Coordinates of C-alpha atoms and ligand atoms in Angstrom, one line a residue:
M1 CA 150.8 93.9 19.2
L2 CA 152.7 90.9 18.5
L3 CA 154.6 91.3 21.8
V4 CA 151.3 91.2 23.7
I5 CA 149.8 88.3 21.8
V6 CA 152.7 85.9 22.2
P7 CA 152.8 85.9 26.0
L8 CA 149.1 85.3 26.1
W9 CA 149.4 82.3 23.9
A10 CA 152.2 81.0 26.1
L11 CA 150.1 81.5 29.2
L12 CA 147.2 79.6 27.7
A13 CA 149.4 76.7 26.7
V14 CA 150.8 76.5 30.2
T15 CA 147.3 76.6 31.7
E16 CA 146.3 73.6 29.6
Q17 CA 149.3 71.6 30.3
S18 CA 149.5 71.7 34.0
P19 CA 147.2 73.3 36.6
S20 CA 149.0 75.9 38.5
V21 CA 148.2 78.6 41.0
E22 CA 146.9 80.9 38.2
S23 CA 144.6 78.2 36.9
C24 CA 143.1 77.8 40.3
M25 CA 142.2 81.5 40.3
C26 CA 140.5 80.9 37.0
E27 CA 138.5 78.0 38.3
W28 CA 137.1 80.1 41.1
T29 CA 136.0 82.9 38.9
N30 CA 134.1 80.5 36.7
S31 CA 132.2 79.0 39.6
E32 CA 130.8 81.9 41.4
R33 CA 127.9 80.0 42.9
P34 CA 127.2 81.3 46.4
F35 CA 127.6 78.8 49.1
P36 CA 124.2 77.2 49.8
F37 CA 123.6 78.2 53.3
D38 CA 120.0 77.3 53.0
Q39 CA 120.9 73.7 52.5
L40 CA 123.2 73.7 55.5
N41 CA 120.5 75.3 57.6
M42 CA 118.1 72.7 56.4
V43 CA 120.5 69.8 57.3
E44 CA 121.0 71.4 60.7
A45 CA 117.2 71.6 61.2
T46 CA 116.8 68.0 60.2
A47 CA 119.4 66.9 62.6
S48 CA 117.8 69.1 65.2
K49 CA 114.5 67.5 64.5
C50 CA 115.9 64.0 64.6
N51 CA 117.4 65.0 67.9
S52 CA 114.2 66.1 69.5
E53 CA 112.2 63.2 68.2
M54 CA 114.7 60.5 69.1
P55 CA 114.2 60.5 72.9
L56 CA 110.8 59.0 72.3
K57 CA 112.4 55.9 71.1
K58 CA 114.2 55.1 74.4
S59 CA 117.7 55.1 73.1
Q60 CA 120.3 57.0 75.1
A61 CA 123.1 56.1 72.6
L62 CA 121.1 57.5 69.8
E63 CA 120.4 60.7 71.7
A64 CA 124.1 61.1 72.3
M65 CA 125.1 60.4 68.7
L66 CA 122.4 62.7 67.3
S67 CA 123.4 65.5 69.5
G68 CA 127.0 64.9 68.4
L69 CA 126.0 65.0 64.8
E70 CA 124.1 68.1 65.4
R71 CA 127.0 69.8 67.0
R72 CA 129.2 68.7 64.1
L73 CA 126.8 70.3 61.7
L74 CA 126.8 73.5 63.6
Q75 CA 130.6 73.4 63.5
L76 CA 130.4 72.8 59.7
L77 CA 128.1 75.8 59.4
E78 CA 130.6 77.9 61.2
D79 CA 133.5 76.7 59.1
V80 CA 131.5 77.4 55.9
S81 CA 130.8 80.9 56.9
K82 CA 134.5 81.3 57.6
L83 CA 135.1 80.1 54.1
E84 CA 132.7 82.6 52.8
K85 CA 134.6 85.4 54.5
E86 CA 137.8 84.2 53.0
K87 CA 136.2 84.3 49.6
D88 CA 135.1 87.9 50.2
E89 CA 138.6 88.8 50.9
G90 CA 139.6 87.5 47.5
L91 CA 141.5 84.5 48.8
Y92 CA 140.5 81.0 47.8
G93 CA 139.7 79.3 51.1
V94 CA 141.7 76.2 50.2
L95 CA 142.4 75.2 53.8
S96 CA 138.9 75.8 54.9
L97 CA 137.6 73.6 52.1
Q98 CA 140.0 70.9 53.2
V99 CA 138.7 71.2 56.7
I100 CA 135.2 71.1 55.5
E101 CA 135.8 68.0 53.5
N102 CA 137.4 66.3 56.5
E103 CA 134.5 67.3 58.6
M104 CA 132.0 65.9 56.2
K105 CA 134.0 62.6 56.3
D106 CA 133.6 62.6 60.1
I107 CA 129.9 63.4 59.8
N108 CA 129.5 60.6 57.3
Q109 CA 131.3 58.4 59.8
L110 CA 129.0 59.5 62.5
T111 CA 125.9 59.0 60.4
D112 CA 127.1 55.5 59.6
N113 CA 127.6 54.7 63.3
L114 CA 124.2 56.1 63.9
N115 CA 122.7 53.9 61.3
S116 CA 124.2 50.8 62.8
T117 CA 123.0 51.7 66.3
T118 CA 119.5 52.0 65.1
Q119 CA 119.2 48.4 64.3
G120 CA 116.4 47.0 66.4
H121 CA 114.4 50.2 66.1
R122 CA 113.1 49.3 62.7
R123 CA 110.6 52.0 62.1
L124 CA 112.9 54.6 63.5
T125 CA 115.8 53.4 61.4
L126 CA 113.8 53.9 58.3
E127 CA 112.9 57.4 59.2
T128 CA 116.4 58.3 60.3
S129 CA 118.1 56.6 57.4
Q130 CA 115.9 58.7 55.1
Q131 CA 116.9 61.9 56.8
V132 CA 120.5 60.8 57.1
R133 CA 120.5 59.9 53.4
E134 CA 119.2 63.4 52.6
M135 CA 121.8 65.0 54.8
K136 CA 124.4 62.9 53.2
A137 CA 123.2 63.9 49.7
V138 CA 123.4 67.6 50.7
M139 CA 126.9 67.0 52.2
E140 CA 128.0 65.4 49.0
Q141 CA 126.7 68.3 47.0
L142 CA 128.6 70.6 49.2
E143 CA 131.7 68.6 48.5
T144 CA 131.5 69.7 44.9
Y145 CA 132.6 73.1 46.1
D146 CA 136.0 71.6 46.7
K147 CA 137.3 71.7 43.2
L148 CA 140.9 71.8 44.0
H149 CA 141.4 68.7 46.2
V150 CA 144.2 70.5 47.8
V151 CA 147.1 68.8 49.6
K152 CA 146.6 68.3 53.3
T153 CA 148.5 70.8 55.3
E154 CA 149.7 70.6 58.8
S155 CA 147.0 72.9 60.1
S156 CA 144.2 71.0 58.7
N157 CA 145.6 67.8 60.1
T158 CA 145.8 69.4 63.5
R159 CA 142.3 70.5 63.2
L160 CA 141.1 67.1 62.0
R161 CA 142.8 65.4 65.0
R162 CA 141.0 67.8 67.3
D163 CA 137.7 67.2 65.6
L164 CA 138.1 63.5 65.8
E165 CA 138.9 63.9 69.5
N166 CA 135.7 66.0 69.9
C167 CA 133.8 63.4 67.9
R168 CA 135.0 60.6 70.2
N169 CA 134.0 62.6 73.3
E170 CA 130.6 63.2 71.8
I171 CA 130.0 59.5 71.2
H172 CA 131.0 58.8 74.8
P173 CA 129.5 61.9 76.6
E174 CA 131.6 63.0 79.5
V175 CA 130.3 62.4 83.0
Q176 CA 129.3 65.5 84.9
P177 CA 132.0 67.5 86.5
T178 CA 132.2 67.5 90.3
H179 CA 134.5 70.5 91.0
P180 CA 133.3 74.0 91.5
Y181 CA 133.8 76.0 88.3
Q182 CA 133.2 79.4 89.8
G183 CA 134.6 82.1 87.6
H184 CA 136.0 79.6 85.2
C185 CA 133.6 77.9 82.8
P186 CA 134.9 74.7 81.2
H187 CA 132.6 75.2 78.3
G188 CA 133.6 78.7 77.4
V189 CA 131.6 81.8 77.5
F190 CA 127.8 81.7 77.5
T191 CA 126.8 83.4 74.3
N192 CA 123.4 82.2 73.2
I193 CA 120.6 79.8 73.6
S194 CA 119.1 77.3 71.1
G195 CA 115.5 77.1 70.2
P196 CA 113.4 74.6 72.2
R197 CA 115.0 71.1 71.9
V198 CA 112.5 69.2 74.0
T199 CA 108.9 70.1 74.3
T200 CA 106.5 67.8 76.0
A201 CA 103.2 67.8 77.8
G202 CA 104.4 64.7 79.6
E203 CA 102.1 62.5 81.6
Y204 CA 99.5 65.1 82.7
P205 CA 98.9 67.3 79.7
G206 CA 97.5 70.6 80.7
S207 CA 96.9 69.6 84.3
Y208 CA 99.3 71.5 86.5
K209 CA 100.2 75.0 85.6
Y210 CA 103.3 75.3 87.8
G211 CA 106.1 72.8 88.4
A212 CA 109.7 72.1 87.6
W213 CA 111.6 69.3 86.0
G214 CA 115.1 68.2 85.1
Q215 CA 118.0 65.9 85.8
D216 CA 120.0 65.4 89.0
P217 CA 123.4 66.8 88.2
K218 CA 125.0 64.6 90.8
P219 CA 122.9 61.4 90.6
E220 CA 123.4 58.3 92.6
V221 CA 125.0 55.4 90.8
G222 CA 122.6 53.7 88.4
K223 CA 120.3 56.8 88.3
E224 CA 122.3 58.8 85.8
S225 CA 119.6 58.8 83.1
W226 CA 116.7 59.6 85.5
Y227 CA 114.5 62.7 85.2
W228 CA 112.4 64.2 87.9
L229 CA 109.2 66.2 87.9
V230 CA 107.6 68.2 90.7
M231 CA 104.1 69.6 90.1
L232 CA 102.3 72.0 92.3
T233 CA 99.2 69.9 92.7
S234 CA 97.4 72.1 95.3
S235 CA 96.2 75.7 94.6
N236 CA 99.0 76.1 92.0
A237 CA 101.2 76.7 94.9
F238 CA 102.0 73.6 96.9
G239 CA 103.5 70.2 96.2
H240 CA 104.3 67.1 98.2
Y241 CA 106.0 64.6 96.1
V242 CA 108.7 64.0 93.4
R243 CA 107.8 62.0 90.4
L244 CA 110.6 60.0 88.8
Y245 CA 111.2 58.7 85.3
S246 CA 114.0 56.3 84.3
S247 CA 114.8 58.4 81.2
L248 CA 113.9 61.4 79.2
S249 CA 111.9 59.2 76.9
S250 CA 109.9 57.8 79.7
L251 CA 109.1 61.3 80.9
I252 CA 107.9 62.2 77.4
V253 CA 105.7 59.2 76.9
G254 CA 104.6 59.5 80.5
V255 CA 105.7 56.2 82.0
S256 CA 106.8 56.8 85.5
T257 CA 109.0 54.1 87.0
P258 CA 109.9 54.1 89.8
G259 CA 107.0 56.5 90.5
N260 CA 106.5 59.0 93.3
V261 CA 108.6 59.7 96.3
M262 CA 106.3 61.3 98.9
I263 CA 107.4 64.0 101.2
H264 CA 104.2 63.8 103.1
T265 CA 100.7 62.5 102.4
T266 CA 99.1 65.8 103.2
N267 CA 99.5 68.8 100.9
P268 CA 100.4 71.3 102.1
T269 CA 101.7 70.7 105.6
T270 CA 104.9 71.4 107.6
N271 CA 107.9 71.2 105.3
T272 CA 106.2 70.2 102.1
I273 CA 106.9 72.2 98.9
Q274 CA 105.9 75.8 98.5
G275 CA 106.4 77.4 95.1
P276 CA 107.7 76.0 91.8
N277 CA 111.4 76.8 91.8
V278 CA 112.8 73.5 93.2
V279 CA 115.8 71.5 92.2
L280 CA 117.0 68.0 92.7
Y281 CA 120.7 67.5 93.6
N282 CA 122.6 64.5 94.8
G283 CA 119.4 62.5 95.5
A284 CA 117.8 65.3 97.5
L285 CA 115.1 67.9 96.6
Y286 CA 115.8 71.5 97.6
Y287 CA 112.8 73.8 97.9
N288 CA 111.1 76.6 99.8
C289 CA 109.5 74.9 102.9
Y290 CA 105.8 75.5 103.3
N291 CA 105.1 78.7 105.2
K292 CA 108.8 79.4 106.1
G293 CA 111.6 81.7 104.9
A294 CA 113.7 78.6 104.7
V295 CA 115.2 76.1 102.3
C296 CA 114.1 72.5 102.8
R297 CA 116.2 69.6 101.7
F298 CA 114.4 66.3 101.3
N299 CA 116.6 63.3 101.2
M300 CA 114.9 60.9 98.9
T301 CA 116.8 57.9 100.2
S302 CA 116.3 58.4 104.0
K303 CA 113.1 60.4 103.5
T304 CA 114.4 62.9 106.0
I305 CA 114.2 66.7 105.8
S306 CA 116.9 69.2 106.8
I307 CA 116.0 72.9 107.1
L308 CA 118.2 75.9 106.3
Q309 CA 116.7 79.0 107.8
L310 CA 117.5 82.1 105.6
P311 CA 118.4 85.4 107.3
Q312 CA 116.0 87.5 109.2
G313 CA 114.1 89.7 106.8
T314 CA 113.9 87.1 104.0
R315 CA 110.7 87.6 102.0
F316 CA 108.4 84.5 101.7
N317 CA 104.8 83.5 101.4
S318 CA 104.4 85.2 98.0
K319 CA 105.7 88.6 99.3
A320 CA 108.6 89.1 96.8
N321 CA 107.8 87.1 93.6
F322 CA 109.1 87.0 90.1
C323 CA 106.8 89.2 88.0
Y324 CA 106.0 90.1 84.4
L325 CA 103.9 93.0 83.1
D326 CA 101.4 93.6 85.9
E327 CA 101.4 90.1 87.3
C328 CA 103.5 87.9 89.5
Y329 CA 104.1 84.2 89.7
P330 CA 102.7 83.1 93.0
Y331 CA 105.1 81.7 95.7
T332 CA 108.3 82.4 93.7
D333 CA 110.0 84.1 96.7
L334 CA 112.8 81.5 96.6
D335 CA 114.4 80.2 93.5
L336 CA 116.7 77.2 93.9
A337 CA 119.3 76.6 91.2
T338 CA 122.1 74.1 90.3
D339 CA 125.2 74.5 88.3
E340 CA 128.6 72.9 87.9
S341 CA 129.4 73.7 91.6
G342 CA 126.3 72.6 93.3
V343 CA 123.2 74.3 94.8
W344 CA 122.3 78.0 95.0
V345 CA 119.3 79.9 96.3
V346 CA 118.1 83.2 95.0
Y347 CA 115.8 85.3 97.2
T348 CA 115.4 88.8 98.6
T349 CA 115.1 90.5 102.0
T350 CA 113.6 93.6 103.4
Q351 CA 117.0 95.1 104.1
D352 CA 118.1 94.5 100.5
L353 CA 115.0 96.5 99.4
G354 CA 113.8 93.8 97.2
N355 CA 117.0 93.3 95.3
L356 CA 118.2 89.8 94.4
V357 CA 120.3 88.1 97.0
L358 CA 122.3 85.0 95.9
A359 CA 123.6 82.4 98.3
K360 CA 125.8 79.3 97.6
L361 CA 124.9 76.4 99.7
D362 CA 127.2 73.8 101.3
E363 CA 125.7 70.4 101.3
G364 CA 126.7 68.6 104.5
E365 CA 124.9 66.8 107.3
E366 CA 122.9 70.0 107.4
P367 CA 122.9 72.4 104.5
T368 CA 124.5 75.7 105.3
I369 CA 125.2 79.0 103.5
R370 CA 128.8 79.2 102.3
Q371 CA 128.7 82.7 100.8
T372 CA 126.2 85.4 100.0
W373 CA 126.2 88.1 97.3
H374 CA 124.0 91.1 97.1
T375 CA 123.0 92.4 93.6
S376 CA 121.4 95.6 92.5
L377 CA 118.7 93.9 90.5
Y378 CA 115.1 94.4 91.7
K379 CA 113.4 91.0 92.0
L380 CA 110.0 92.1 90.9
G381 CA 111.4 93.1 87.5
V382 CA 112.6 89.6 86.8
T383 CA 110.7 86.5 85.6
N384 CA 113.2 83.9 86.6
T385 CA 116.9 83.2 87.3
F386 CA 119.3 80.4 86.8
M387 CA 123.0 79.7 87.5
T388 CA 125.7 78.6 85.0
C389 CA 129.3 78.2 85.9
G390 CA 129.0 80.5 89.0
V391 CA 127.2 83.2 87.0
L392 CA 123.7 84.2 87.9
Y393 CA 121.4 85.0 84.9
A394 CA 118.0 86.7 85.1
T395 CA 115.2 86.8 82.5
R396 CA 112.5 89.3 81.8
F397 CA 109.3 89.1 79.8
V398 CA 109.5 90.6 76.3
D399 CA 106.3 89.4 74.6
K400 CA 104.2 86.3 74.5
D401 CA 106.8 84.6 72.2
R402 CA 110.0 85.7 73.7
E403 CA 111.8 86.0 77.0
E404 CA 115.1 87.8 77.3
I405 CA 118.1 86.7 79.4
F406 CA 119.1 90.3 80.1
Y407 CA 121.1 90.2 83.3
S408 CA 124.2 88.5 84.7
F409 CA 126.1 88.6 87.9
D410 CA 129.5 86.9 88.0
T411 CA 130.2 85.6 91.5
A412 CA 133.9 85.4 90.8
T413 CA 134.2 89.1 89.9
G414 CA 131.1 90.7 91.3
I415 CA 130.5 92.2 87.9
E416 CA 126.9 92.8 86.9
E417 CA 125.6 93.3 83.3
F418 CA 122.2 94.5 82.5
N419 CA 122.0 94.2 78.8
L420 CA 122.8 90.7 77.6
G421 CA 120.2 90.5 74.9
I422 CA 119.9 86.7 74.6
F423 CA 116.4 85.7 73.6
L424 CA 114.5 82.6 74.5
K425 CA 111.8 81.4 72.2
K426 CA 108.7 80.4 74.3
M427 CA 106.1 77.7 73.7
A428 CA 103.6 79.6 75.9
P429 CA 103.6 83.1 77.4
N430 CA 104.7 82.0 80.9
L431 CA 108.2 80.6 81.3
N432 CA 108.8 79.2 84.8
S433 CA 111.3 77.3 86.8
L434 CA 114.3 77.9 84.6
N435 CA 117.2 75.7 85.7
Y436 CA 120.5 74.7 84.2
S437 CA 121.7 71.2 84.0
P438 CA 125.5 71.0 84.1
V439 CA 125.3 67.4 82.9
D440 CA 124.3 68.3 79.4
Q441 CA 124.2 72.1 79.4
M442 CA 120.5 72.1 78.9
L443 CA 118.2 74.8 80.4
H444 CA 115.0 73.2 81.6
A445 CA 111.8 75.2 82.0
Y446 CA 108.2 74.6 82.9
C447 CA 106.0 76.5 80.6
N448 CA 102.2 76.5 81.2
S449 CA 102.3 72.8 82.1
Q450 CA 104.6 71.9 79.3
M451 CA 108.2 70.8 79.9
V452 CA 110.7 72.5 77.6
S453 CA 114.4 72.5 77.4
Y454 CA 117.0 74.6 75.5
K455 CA 120.6 74.1 74.8
V456 CA 123.0 76.6 76.3
L457 CA 125.5 77.6 73.7
F458 CA 129.0 78.5 74.7
E459 CA 131.9 80.0 72.7
Ligands
NAG501 C1 122.2 51.7 57.0 O1 122.6 50.3 57.2 C2 121.9 49.4 56.3 C3 122.3 48.0 56.6 O2 123.0 47.9 57.9 C4 122.3 49.8 54.9 O3 121.7 49.0 54.0 C5 122.0 51.3 54.6 O4 122.4 51.6 53.3 C6 122.6 52.2 55.6 N1 122.1 53.5 55.4 C7 123.0 54.6 55.3 C8 122.3 55.9 55.1 O5 124.1 54.5 55.4
NAG502 C1 121.0 83.0 69.0 O1 120.3 81.8 68.7 C2 119.1 82.0 68.0 C3 118.4 80.7 67.9 O2 119.3 79.7 67.6 C4 119.4 82.7 66.7 O3 118.2 82.9 66.0 C5 120.1 84.0 66.9 O4 120.5 84.6 65.7 C6 121.3 83.8 67.8 N1 121.9 85.1 68.1 C7 123.2 85.4 68.0 C8 123.6 86.7 68.5 O5 124.0 84.5 67.6
NAG503 C1 120.6 60.8 102.3 O1 120.5 59.8 103.2 C2 121.4 58.7 102.9 C3 121.0 57.6 103.9 O2 120.9 58.1 105.2 C4 122.8 59.2 103.0 O3 123.7 58.1 102.8 C5 123.0 60.3 102.1 O4 124.3 60.9 102.2 C6 122.0 61.4 102.3 N1 122.1 62.4 101.2 C7 122.2 63.7 101.5 C8 122.3 64.6 100.3 O5 122.3 64.2 102.6

């Protein structure tokens, strides 16, 4: 008995004198509070909310910072779940805690920067500060999980440096890439999609059921923050002008400067817009020309139109549309798309038996087809398509609240996948004109006259 008691006393004495590895283990057992994921989720939601509300206040800098902050919070969430896993394995996630602490410092730094930028937006500052304060409070609470204040290690330093680098990049968002990224995505692998980030009825709430909107991925100098909107103002099928907004905020509040750029005063007429799936690229609008199996390119500077005739057998005039359940979206024979590498067109032909055909366009004096791919996906079973990093994605209707990104075709490898299972939360049953913006990796959609955008999440 005595032999057993003596070592125990000795151990207790040691524990009290100087903390050691054994005492750390003790500490952990005593504080078995589960990590408060709820709180983190809440902070993330708050940041997300901030992010979606900010554009209204006409501050590009704020938008960038908030989106940076939001990404940091996502990162934090990821690190915390890593920590949780380490705990499950019986190890005390000392390094992870250090990383999290560092991240929180960065986040605090970011929120401070954010705070100083909001000067001049008094009302906004008040709201934001409140939210930031709350987030800060939660962060500080989370900090209490780091009971050990462990010595910095090389790995956490490396990580911190990387994070700071990311942070800097986020504060000064990168300009859009200009090289083709076919088969090699600079952002990583497309894994998921966020909930709706921007939802707005814009300038004409409820007026036009079909249209498209977005940002020019290769804008002219001085027009980097511009947004464009095309509405099918005649018969839900035809359009004849592009409406421009100097920023996302202006689009949301419905103040259009510089206003409209007209293709023609008559709608429809030769070479005006037919169908909603149009894109703006390098100062030119690409769309299905009225009553032709062809792509029109309208140069908004010179106001001239170039025509690219698609191959014989191309279906047009609402003959091979995107469909859901028993209905089809009128005049969606051609779907124009943009990604990191430029402009694409998705269509089908009689000889392809209604399966999707994808073509990469070359912009030049006259637009031409650089290359064509033939898929085995039946177009009528698809609600929309978009391109990201040289990969074609297709969606299908699930129910009134959800659309599924179910299909991909990689132009670099020719590999098709039919079961991606990435779900989009919808604001209305019909999700149209999906298009990806390589500038900020947002997916824009036009949804029963609302403009919606989602963030594409890469890993
Ligand atoms: C924001 O800045 C103001 C003054 O510039 C300061 O009083 C306030 O405490 C700051 N808020 C936060 C959350 O840091
Ligand atoms: C994808 O994102 C949605 C919304 O953010 C989320 O609810 C879902 O769990 C995510 N799915 C995966 C597989 O990560
Ligand atoms: C549009 O026209 C302008 C002026 O003629 C020209 O400089 C520009 O290259 C054209 N853009 C495209 C995409 O063709």
